[in-house]
């Protein structure tokens, strides 16, 4: 008798129930007294006022200036936002950026590099800051404003030196100008800024991208002109316009003996309704993928320019990788999906990278793709204190339309730090950033050229996944016009290869799996090994759909597709057979969700976070606290917690953000236990919402959709799959709608 595959179990969300929220301890006593802060901050405000007075009036629209207020590391959390100070001084929060701070006293003062904190950008009139200085000089400890004054480490004017952070060319060059901009409030000075820039000699383009809190503008000018424009109060940054990453055409593979010919399948895609949008160098008219790919050209108005041979060659390689993967001579497997290939690279792209970005934005605005793959982007490394226009544009689309995106992280991994870091837009938090491995078999490791992490925080784990991208001597094989095989290496091939497997999950299982669930399954099924996380992320992606959808030996895998209301807690049961588990076991869990983002506050980039508490045994409770009152008893609904994801327990805000990935859109971890230590194990999942510039959680946040995948593996309990099905009757095997190409053994 042939054994049937043990497909992963779905409807895990039926094992969830509401729970209560239990807050943890606060951060303790403030490091400074009001008396110590009065003279210290008054001197800084006086120095700031001197800088403001030296600015030309036309650089201060409506008399407004911008200050940089750095918070003490002890107050690095949403609940410590100094809203009373802003109301009192009539200041407006317009953005923030993360910064390591070495304070005079308190947390971080004895750390060599200081502790993580944040810099607030505050806009207001010169009179507002003068009023604040007077209030501070006469402040008493019982004043409501005192609670916020003790949170401040420094306050200083934002100057042209802070805004122009890169060396600019003395000759006229392409620049990117980033401006603090709220269209509801700041439109009153938009024309004044254009006039000011023109008077300074900087030419602002009509190519702009508006995101929450920031306006990205393409410009052209000299370093001298840029520095003059940097005096304008609402300028956030002026930097060189990045150029397009180099795209290489594949080289035809030549061997001493004639290679067997490539045979393409006669059928169209397995799922013709599954369409992947590819943005790359385009396809030539004679491309060999007519049954499975549509060639789409930009219009003259899009500013891309004519196609280039290198771009077309790159586009063919990317499309081949997405349709067929790493090719070998002979009959090819049937592609899973259809590809709509949009050419966004051309002769004019380097001169105006915004043309390519705005073209991608236009297509995504006018379409309803659930799957998108990009192997192009700016030649710009990820920065911890900034978000690019490319990144925020894609994160917006992927969140709003629930898109699964794969993005190549770049091929600079063999460069010295920090030039070896992930390239933009590989820092997207709502996409899978893909690096390259040197093989797909045992002994795999990161390909030397594959760019490394970390990403920004939130979004610290980048790349998310690796996939084979070819190496010298073992190139990734793709199909070229005329039927010849060609070889190439790069993350440009590994990213569409991951998308190919993701499309395979959709093709075989239909819309049973949302794109978010597919993302969680891809990350969950990855093989991590012992490699550093900054090199491989969550691990090597699976190459076959069966590796994702079929439970490993002696394991049971469960998919949850749930929803949590803001500030609520959902108790998620981890299925364990009713009779328990013999011997040792491991539990791997992967949470994924999509989040609205705020590019003007990169340190607080995501608006949604998860606080996850693991409670392994329903009959074990915390020990009695030393200061517990008489008659204290443990709460029966809150068994003792244990470590699972990093950072569980009493941790600082810094540790929860960085170690525990508190605000990251992916959480993945594995724990090993004895079966006897588990009884009715659960996760308590708390949906935390925030909005930059507000102390309290926003009341208008939508419900959070998440995907969770849990695999329980018990080597000495081979019947775990069947026993979980018997114990949890609401779970059902997720059966494919088309047969998976797998070998099933046994008799």
XYZ file of N, CA and C in Angstrom, residues 136 199 379 505-506 518 728:
21
model
N 11.036 76.860 30.373
C 11.997 75.960 31.002
C 12.790 76.678 32.092
N 16.272 80.491 -6.838
C 17.156 81.614 -6.523
C 18.532 81.127 -6.068
N 21.501 51.826 -7.054
C 22.777 51.335 -6.511
C 23.065 52.116 -5.231
N 3.179 27.368 -5.246
C 2.252 27.128 -4.144
C 0.855 27.601 -4.527
N 0.769 28.801 -5.128
C -0.534 29.317 -5.555
C -1.132 28.432 -6.644
N 1.568 32.466 1.844
C 2.660 31.935 1.023
C 3.994 32.478 1.526
N -7.520 17.394 17.321
C -7.994 18.733 16.928
C -8.779 18.582 15.630
